[in-house]
Structure formats: C-alpha cells, structure tokens
PDB file of N, CA and C in Angstrom:
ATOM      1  N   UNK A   1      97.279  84.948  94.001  1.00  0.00           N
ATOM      2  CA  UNK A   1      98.428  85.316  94.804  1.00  0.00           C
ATOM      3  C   UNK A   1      99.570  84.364  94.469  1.00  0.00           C
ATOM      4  N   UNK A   2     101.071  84.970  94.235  1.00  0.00           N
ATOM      5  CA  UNK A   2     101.757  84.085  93.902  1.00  0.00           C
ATOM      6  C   UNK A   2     102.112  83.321  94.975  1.00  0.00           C
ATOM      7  N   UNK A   3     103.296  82.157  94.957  1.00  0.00           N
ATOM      8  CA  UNK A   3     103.805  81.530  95.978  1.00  0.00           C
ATOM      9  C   UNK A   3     104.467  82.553  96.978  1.00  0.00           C
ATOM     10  N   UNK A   4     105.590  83.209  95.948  1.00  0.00           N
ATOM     11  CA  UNK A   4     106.858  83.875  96.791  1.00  0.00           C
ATOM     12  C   UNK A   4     105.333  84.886  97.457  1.00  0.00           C
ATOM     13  N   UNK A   5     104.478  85.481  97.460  1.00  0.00           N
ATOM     14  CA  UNK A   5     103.688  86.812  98.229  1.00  0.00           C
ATOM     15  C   UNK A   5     103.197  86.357  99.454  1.00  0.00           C
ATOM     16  N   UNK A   6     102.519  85.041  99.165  1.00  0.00           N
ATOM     17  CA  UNK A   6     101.695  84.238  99.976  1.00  0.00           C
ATOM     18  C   UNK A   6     102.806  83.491 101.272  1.00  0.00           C
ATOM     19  N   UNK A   7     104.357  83.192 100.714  1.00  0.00           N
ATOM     20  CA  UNK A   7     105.016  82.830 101.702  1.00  0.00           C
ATOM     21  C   UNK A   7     105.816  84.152 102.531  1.00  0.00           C
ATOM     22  N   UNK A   8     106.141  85.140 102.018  1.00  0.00           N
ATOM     23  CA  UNK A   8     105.870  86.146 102.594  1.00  0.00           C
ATOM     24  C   UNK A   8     104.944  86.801 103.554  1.00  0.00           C
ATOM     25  N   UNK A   9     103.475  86.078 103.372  1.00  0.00           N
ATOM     26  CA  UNK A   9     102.136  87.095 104.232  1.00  0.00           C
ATOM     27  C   UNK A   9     102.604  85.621 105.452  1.00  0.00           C
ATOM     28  N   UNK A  10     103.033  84.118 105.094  1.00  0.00           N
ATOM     29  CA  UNK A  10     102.608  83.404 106.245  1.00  0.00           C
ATOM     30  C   UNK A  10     103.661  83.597 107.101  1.00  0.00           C
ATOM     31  N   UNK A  11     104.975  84.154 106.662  1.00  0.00           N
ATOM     32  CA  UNK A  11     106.379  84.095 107.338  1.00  0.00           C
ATOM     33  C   UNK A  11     105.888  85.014 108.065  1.00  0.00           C
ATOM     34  N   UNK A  12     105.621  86.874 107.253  1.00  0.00           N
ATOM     35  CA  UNK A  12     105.332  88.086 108.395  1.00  0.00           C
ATOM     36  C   UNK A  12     104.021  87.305 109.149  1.00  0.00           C
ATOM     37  N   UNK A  13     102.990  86.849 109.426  1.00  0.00           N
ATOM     38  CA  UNK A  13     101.955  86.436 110.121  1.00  0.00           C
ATOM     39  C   UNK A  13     102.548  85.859 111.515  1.00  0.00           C
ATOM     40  N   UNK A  14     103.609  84.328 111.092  1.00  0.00           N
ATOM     41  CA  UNK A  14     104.347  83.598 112.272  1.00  0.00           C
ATOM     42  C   UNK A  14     104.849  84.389 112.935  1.00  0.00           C
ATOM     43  N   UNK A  15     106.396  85.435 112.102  1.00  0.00           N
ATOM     44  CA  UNK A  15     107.241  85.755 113.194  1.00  0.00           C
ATOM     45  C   UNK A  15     106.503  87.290 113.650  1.00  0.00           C
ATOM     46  N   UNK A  16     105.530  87.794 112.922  1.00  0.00           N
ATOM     47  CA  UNK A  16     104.998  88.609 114.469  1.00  0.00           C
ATOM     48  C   UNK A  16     104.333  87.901 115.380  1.00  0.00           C
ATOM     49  N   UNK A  17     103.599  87.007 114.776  1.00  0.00           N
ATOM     50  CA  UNK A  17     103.215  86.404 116.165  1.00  0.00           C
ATOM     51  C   UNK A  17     103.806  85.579 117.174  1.00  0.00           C
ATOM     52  N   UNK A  18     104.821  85.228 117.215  1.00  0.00           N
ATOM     53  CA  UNK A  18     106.112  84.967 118.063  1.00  0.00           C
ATOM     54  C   UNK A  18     106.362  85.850 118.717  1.00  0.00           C
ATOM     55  N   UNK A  19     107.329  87.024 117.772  1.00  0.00           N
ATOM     56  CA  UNK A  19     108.188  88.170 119.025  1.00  0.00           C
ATOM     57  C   UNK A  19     106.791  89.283 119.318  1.00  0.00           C
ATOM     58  N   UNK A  20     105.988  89.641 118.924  1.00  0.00           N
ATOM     59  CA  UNK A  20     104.803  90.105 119.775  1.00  0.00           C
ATOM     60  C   UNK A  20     104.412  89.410 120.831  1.00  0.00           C
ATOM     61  N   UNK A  21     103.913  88.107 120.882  1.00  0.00           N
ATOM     62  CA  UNK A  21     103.938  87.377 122.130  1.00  0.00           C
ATOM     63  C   UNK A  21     105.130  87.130 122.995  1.00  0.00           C
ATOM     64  N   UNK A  22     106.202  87.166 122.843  1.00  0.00           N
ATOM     65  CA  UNK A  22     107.511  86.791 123.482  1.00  0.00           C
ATOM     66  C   UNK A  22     107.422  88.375 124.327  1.00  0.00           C
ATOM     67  N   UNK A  23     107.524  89.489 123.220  1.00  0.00           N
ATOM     68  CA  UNK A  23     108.148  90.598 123.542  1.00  0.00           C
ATOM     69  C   UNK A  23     106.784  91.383 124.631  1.00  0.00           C
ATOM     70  N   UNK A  24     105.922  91.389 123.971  1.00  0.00           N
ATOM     71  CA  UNK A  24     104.735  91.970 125.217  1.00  0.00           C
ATOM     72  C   UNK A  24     104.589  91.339 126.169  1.00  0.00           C
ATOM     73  N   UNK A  25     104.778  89.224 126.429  1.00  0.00           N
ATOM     74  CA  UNK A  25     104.980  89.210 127.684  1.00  0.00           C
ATOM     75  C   UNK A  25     106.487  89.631 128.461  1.00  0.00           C
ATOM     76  N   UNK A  26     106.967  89.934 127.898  1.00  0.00           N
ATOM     77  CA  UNK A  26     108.292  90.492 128.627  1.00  0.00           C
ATOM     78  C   UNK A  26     108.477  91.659 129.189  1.00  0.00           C
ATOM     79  N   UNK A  27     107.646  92.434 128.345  1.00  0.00           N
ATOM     80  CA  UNK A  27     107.901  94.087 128.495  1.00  0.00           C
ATOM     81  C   UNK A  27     106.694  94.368 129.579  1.00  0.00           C
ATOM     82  N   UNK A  28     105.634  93.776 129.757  1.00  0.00           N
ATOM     83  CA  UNK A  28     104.451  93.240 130.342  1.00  0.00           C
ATOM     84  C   UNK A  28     104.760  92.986 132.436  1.00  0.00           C
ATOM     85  N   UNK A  29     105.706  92.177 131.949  1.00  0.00           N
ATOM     86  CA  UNK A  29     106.594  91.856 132.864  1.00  0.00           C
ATOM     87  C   UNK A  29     107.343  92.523 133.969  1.00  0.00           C
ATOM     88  N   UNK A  30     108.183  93.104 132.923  1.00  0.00           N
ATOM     89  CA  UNK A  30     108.799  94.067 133.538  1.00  0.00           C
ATOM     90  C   UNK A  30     108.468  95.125 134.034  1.00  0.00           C
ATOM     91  N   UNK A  31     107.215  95.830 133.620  1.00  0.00           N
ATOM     92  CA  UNK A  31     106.431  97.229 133.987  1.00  0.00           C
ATOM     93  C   UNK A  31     105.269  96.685 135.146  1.00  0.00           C
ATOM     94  N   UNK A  32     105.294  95.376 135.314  1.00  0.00           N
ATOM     95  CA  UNK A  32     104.174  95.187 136.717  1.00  0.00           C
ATOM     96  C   UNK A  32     104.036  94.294 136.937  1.00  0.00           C
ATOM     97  N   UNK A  33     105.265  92.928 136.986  1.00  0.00           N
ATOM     98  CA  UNK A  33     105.440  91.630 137.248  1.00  0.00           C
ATOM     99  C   UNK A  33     104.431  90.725 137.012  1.00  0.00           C
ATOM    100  N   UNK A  34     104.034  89.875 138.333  1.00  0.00           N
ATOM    101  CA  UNK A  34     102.961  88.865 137.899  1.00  0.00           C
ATOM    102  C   UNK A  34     102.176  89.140 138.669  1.00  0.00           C
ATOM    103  N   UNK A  35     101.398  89.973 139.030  1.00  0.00           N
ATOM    104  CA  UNK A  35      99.867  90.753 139.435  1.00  0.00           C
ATOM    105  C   UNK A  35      99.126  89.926 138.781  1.00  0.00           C
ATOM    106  N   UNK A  36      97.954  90.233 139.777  1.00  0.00           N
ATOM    107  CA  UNK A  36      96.586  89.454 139.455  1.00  0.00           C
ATOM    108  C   UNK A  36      96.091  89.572 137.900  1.00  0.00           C
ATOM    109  N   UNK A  37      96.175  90.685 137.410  1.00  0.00           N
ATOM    110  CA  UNK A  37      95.518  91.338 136.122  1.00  0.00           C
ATOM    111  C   UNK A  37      97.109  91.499 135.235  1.00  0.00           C
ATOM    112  N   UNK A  38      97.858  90.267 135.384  1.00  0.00           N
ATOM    113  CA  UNK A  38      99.010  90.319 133.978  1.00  0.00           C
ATOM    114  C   UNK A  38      98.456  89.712 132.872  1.00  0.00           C
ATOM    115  N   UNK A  39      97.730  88.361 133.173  1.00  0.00           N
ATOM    116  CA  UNK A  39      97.236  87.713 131.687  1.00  0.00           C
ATOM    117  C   UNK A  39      96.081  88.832 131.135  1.00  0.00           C
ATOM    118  N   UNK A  40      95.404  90.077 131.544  1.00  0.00           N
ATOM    119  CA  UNK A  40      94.351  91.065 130.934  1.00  0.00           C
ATOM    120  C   UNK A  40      95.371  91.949 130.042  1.00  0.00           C
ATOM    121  N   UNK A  41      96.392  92.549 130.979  1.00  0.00           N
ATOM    122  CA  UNK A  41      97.012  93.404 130.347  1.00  0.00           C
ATOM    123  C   UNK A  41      98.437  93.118 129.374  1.00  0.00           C
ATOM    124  N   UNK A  42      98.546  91.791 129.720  1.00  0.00           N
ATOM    125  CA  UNK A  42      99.422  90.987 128.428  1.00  0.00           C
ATOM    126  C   UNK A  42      98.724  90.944 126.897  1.00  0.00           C
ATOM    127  N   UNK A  43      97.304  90.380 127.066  1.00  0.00           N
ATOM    128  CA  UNK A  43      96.359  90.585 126.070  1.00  0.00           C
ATOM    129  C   UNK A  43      96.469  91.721 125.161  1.00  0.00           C
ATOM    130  N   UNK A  44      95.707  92.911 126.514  1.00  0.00           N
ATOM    131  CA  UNK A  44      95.683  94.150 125.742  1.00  0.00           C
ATOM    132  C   UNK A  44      97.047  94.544 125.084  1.00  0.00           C
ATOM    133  N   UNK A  45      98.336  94.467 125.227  1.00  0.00           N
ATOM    134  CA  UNK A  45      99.486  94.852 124.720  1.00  0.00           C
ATOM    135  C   UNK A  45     100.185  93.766 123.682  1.00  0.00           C
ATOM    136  N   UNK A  46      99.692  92.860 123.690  1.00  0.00           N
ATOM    137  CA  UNK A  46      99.688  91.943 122.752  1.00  0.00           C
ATOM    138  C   UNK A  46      98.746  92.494 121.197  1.00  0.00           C
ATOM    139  N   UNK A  47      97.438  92.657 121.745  1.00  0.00           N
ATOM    140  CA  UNK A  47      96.428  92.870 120.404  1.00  0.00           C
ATOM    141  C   UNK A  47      96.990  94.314 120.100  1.00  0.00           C
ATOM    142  N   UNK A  48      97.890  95.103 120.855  1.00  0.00           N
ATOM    143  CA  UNK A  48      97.982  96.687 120.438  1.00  0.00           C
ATOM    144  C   UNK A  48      98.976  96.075 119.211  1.00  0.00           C
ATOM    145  N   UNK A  49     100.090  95.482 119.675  1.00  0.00           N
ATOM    146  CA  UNK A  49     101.258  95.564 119.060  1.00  0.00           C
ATOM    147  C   UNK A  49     101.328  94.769 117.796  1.00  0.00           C
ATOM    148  N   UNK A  50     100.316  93.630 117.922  1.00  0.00           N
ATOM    149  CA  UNK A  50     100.710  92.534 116.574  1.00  0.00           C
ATOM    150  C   UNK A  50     100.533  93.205 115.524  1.00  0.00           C
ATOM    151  N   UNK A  51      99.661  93.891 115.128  1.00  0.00           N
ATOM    152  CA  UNK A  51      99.311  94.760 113.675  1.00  0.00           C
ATOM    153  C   UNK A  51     100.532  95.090 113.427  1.00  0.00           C
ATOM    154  N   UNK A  52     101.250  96.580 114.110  1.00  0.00           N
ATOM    155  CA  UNK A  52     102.566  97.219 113.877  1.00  0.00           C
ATOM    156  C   UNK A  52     103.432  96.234 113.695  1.00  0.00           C
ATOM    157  N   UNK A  53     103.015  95.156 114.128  1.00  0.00           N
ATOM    158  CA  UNK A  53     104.806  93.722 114.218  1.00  0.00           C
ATOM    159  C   UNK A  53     104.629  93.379 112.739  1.00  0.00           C
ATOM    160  N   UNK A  54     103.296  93.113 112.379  1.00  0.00           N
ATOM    161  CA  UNK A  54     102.707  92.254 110.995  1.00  0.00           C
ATOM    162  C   UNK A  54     103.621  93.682 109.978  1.00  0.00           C
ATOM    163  N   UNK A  55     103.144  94.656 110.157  1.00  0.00           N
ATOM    164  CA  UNK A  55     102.860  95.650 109.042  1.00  0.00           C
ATOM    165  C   UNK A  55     104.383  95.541 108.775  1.00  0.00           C
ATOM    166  N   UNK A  56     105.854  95.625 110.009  1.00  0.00           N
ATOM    167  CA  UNK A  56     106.982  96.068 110.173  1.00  0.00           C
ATOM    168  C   UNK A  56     107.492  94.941 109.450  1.00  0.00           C
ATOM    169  N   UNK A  57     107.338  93.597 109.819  1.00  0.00           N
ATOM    170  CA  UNK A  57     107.743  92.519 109.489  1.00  0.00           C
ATOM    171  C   UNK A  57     107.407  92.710 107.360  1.00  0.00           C
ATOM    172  N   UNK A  58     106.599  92.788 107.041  1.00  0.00           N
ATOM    173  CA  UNK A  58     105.917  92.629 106.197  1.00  0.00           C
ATOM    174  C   UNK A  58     106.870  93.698 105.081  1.00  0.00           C
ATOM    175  N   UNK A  59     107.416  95.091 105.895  1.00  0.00           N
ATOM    176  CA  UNK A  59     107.718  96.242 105.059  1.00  0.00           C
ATOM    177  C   UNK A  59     109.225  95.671 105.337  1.00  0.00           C
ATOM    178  N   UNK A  60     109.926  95.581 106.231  1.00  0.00           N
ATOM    179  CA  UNK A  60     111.462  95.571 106.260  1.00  0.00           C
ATOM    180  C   UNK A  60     111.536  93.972 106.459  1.00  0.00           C
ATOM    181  N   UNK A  61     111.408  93.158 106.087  1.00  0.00           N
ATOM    182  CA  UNK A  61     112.060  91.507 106.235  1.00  0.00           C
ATOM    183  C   UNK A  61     112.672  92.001 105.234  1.00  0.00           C
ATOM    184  N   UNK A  62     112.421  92.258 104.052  1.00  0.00           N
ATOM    185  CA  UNK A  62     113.256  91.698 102.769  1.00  0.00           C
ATOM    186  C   UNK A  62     114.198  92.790 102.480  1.00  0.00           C
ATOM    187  N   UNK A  63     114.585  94.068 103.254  1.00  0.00           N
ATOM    188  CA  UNK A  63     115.277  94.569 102.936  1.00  0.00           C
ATOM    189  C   UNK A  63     116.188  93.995 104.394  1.00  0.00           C
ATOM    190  N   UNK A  64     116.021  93.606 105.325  1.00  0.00           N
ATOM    191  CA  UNK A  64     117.301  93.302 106.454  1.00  0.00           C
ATOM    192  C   UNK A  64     117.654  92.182 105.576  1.00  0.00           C
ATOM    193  N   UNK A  65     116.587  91.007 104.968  1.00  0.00           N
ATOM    194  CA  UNK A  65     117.135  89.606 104.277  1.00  0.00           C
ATOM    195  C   UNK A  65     118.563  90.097 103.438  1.00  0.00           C
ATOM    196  N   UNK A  66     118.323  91.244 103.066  1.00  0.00           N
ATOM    197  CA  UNK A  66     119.304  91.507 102.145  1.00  0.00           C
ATOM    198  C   UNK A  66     120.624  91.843 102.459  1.00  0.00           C
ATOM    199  N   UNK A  67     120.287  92.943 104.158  1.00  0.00           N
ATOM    200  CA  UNK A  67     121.310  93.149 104.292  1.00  0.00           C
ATOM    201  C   UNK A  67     121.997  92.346 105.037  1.00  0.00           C
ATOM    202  N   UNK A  68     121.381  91.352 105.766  1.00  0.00           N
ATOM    203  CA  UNK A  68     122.190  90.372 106.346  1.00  0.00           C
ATOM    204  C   UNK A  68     122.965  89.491 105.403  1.00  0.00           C
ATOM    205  N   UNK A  69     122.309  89.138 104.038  1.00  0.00           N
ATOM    206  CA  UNK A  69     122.912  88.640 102.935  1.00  0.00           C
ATOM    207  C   UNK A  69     124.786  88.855 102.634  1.00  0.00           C
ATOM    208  N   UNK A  70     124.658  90.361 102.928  1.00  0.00           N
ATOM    209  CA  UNK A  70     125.665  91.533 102.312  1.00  0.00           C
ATOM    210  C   UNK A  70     127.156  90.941 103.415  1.00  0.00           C
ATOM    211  N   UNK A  71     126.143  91.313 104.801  1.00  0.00           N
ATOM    212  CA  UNK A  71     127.018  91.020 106.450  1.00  0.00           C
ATOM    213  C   UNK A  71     127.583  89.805 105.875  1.00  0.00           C
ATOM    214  N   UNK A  72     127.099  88.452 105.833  1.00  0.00           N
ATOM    215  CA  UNK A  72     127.532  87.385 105.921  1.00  0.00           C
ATOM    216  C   UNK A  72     128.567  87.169 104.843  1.00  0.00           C
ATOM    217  N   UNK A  73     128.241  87.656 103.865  1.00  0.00           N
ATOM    218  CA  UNK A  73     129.037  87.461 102.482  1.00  0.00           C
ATOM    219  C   UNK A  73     130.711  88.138 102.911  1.00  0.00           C
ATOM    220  N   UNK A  74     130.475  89.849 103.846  1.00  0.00           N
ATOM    221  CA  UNK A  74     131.363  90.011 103.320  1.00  0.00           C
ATOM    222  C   UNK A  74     132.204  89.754 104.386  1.00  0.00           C
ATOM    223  N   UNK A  75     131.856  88.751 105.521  1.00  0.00           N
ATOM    224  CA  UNK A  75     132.381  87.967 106.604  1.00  0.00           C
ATOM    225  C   UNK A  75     133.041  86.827 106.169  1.00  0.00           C
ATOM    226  N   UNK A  76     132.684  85.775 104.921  1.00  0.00           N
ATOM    227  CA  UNK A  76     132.711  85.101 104.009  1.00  0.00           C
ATOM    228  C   UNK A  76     133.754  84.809 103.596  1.00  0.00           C
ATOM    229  N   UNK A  77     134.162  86.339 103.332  1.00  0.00           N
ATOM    230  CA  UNK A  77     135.325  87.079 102.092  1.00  0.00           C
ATOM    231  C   UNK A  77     136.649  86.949 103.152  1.00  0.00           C
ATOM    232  N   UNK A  78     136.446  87.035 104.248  1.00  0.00           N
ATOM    233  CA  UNK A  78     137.575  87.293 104.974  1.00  0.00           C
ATOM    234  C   UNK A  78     138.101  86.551 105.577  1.00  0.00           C
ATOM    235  N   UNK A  79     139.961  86.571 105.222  1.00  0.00           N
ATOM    236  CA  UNK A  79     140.951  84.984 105.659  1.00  0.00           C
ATOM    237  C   UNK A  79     140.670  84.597 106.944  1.00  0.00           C
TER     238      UNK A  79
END
C-alpha cells in the first residue's frame, strides 16, 4: 500500500469517526433527549452510520479537496 492510499484510509477512518460520533450524538439528541436508553441508542446509530461516513469520506474527500482548492484560489484572485 502506498503512503498517499494508506494516509487516505487513516484520514477517511479519523474524520468519520469524529463527525459520526459528534453527529449521531446530536441527531440522537434531538429525536429523544437524555432518556434513560440514550447511551443504547447513540450506539446503535453510531455503528449504523460510521460505515456510510467511512465509505462517503473515502469516495468524495478528494474531489471537495479539490474543489475547495478552486473556492480559495479564486477568492485569492480577488483585490
């Protein structure tokens, strides 16, 4: 595995596992506050979502990298 693939699999690995945890306890949250059974069903919506975060992260980082590239540049450009 090269460097650039391998820092790719650890970057998508971290930042889903960040905004999956950030975002399912939030959304978690909001649909049934802090009830007895939030840390069960934080879990369960946590383990649903990280795959789809990994897979999403994994397919579109390097095309937003790019286009944020584009944003900034052509923000850059301007007096």
């Amino acid at each position: 595995m090269s460097d650039a693939l391998r820092l790719r699999c650890v970057f998508a690995f971290l930042m889903s596992l960040l905004m999956t945890l950030l975002m399912s306890a939030w959304v978690t949250w909001l649909n049934i506050g802090l009830q007895s059974d939030f840390l069960p069903r934080w879990r369960h919506a946590f383990f649903a979502a990280w795959p789809v975060a990994f897979c999403a992260v994994m397919l579109f980082a390097p095309r937003v990298q790019l286009m944020s590239r584009s944003i900034v540049a052509r923000f850059a450009n301007q007096p």
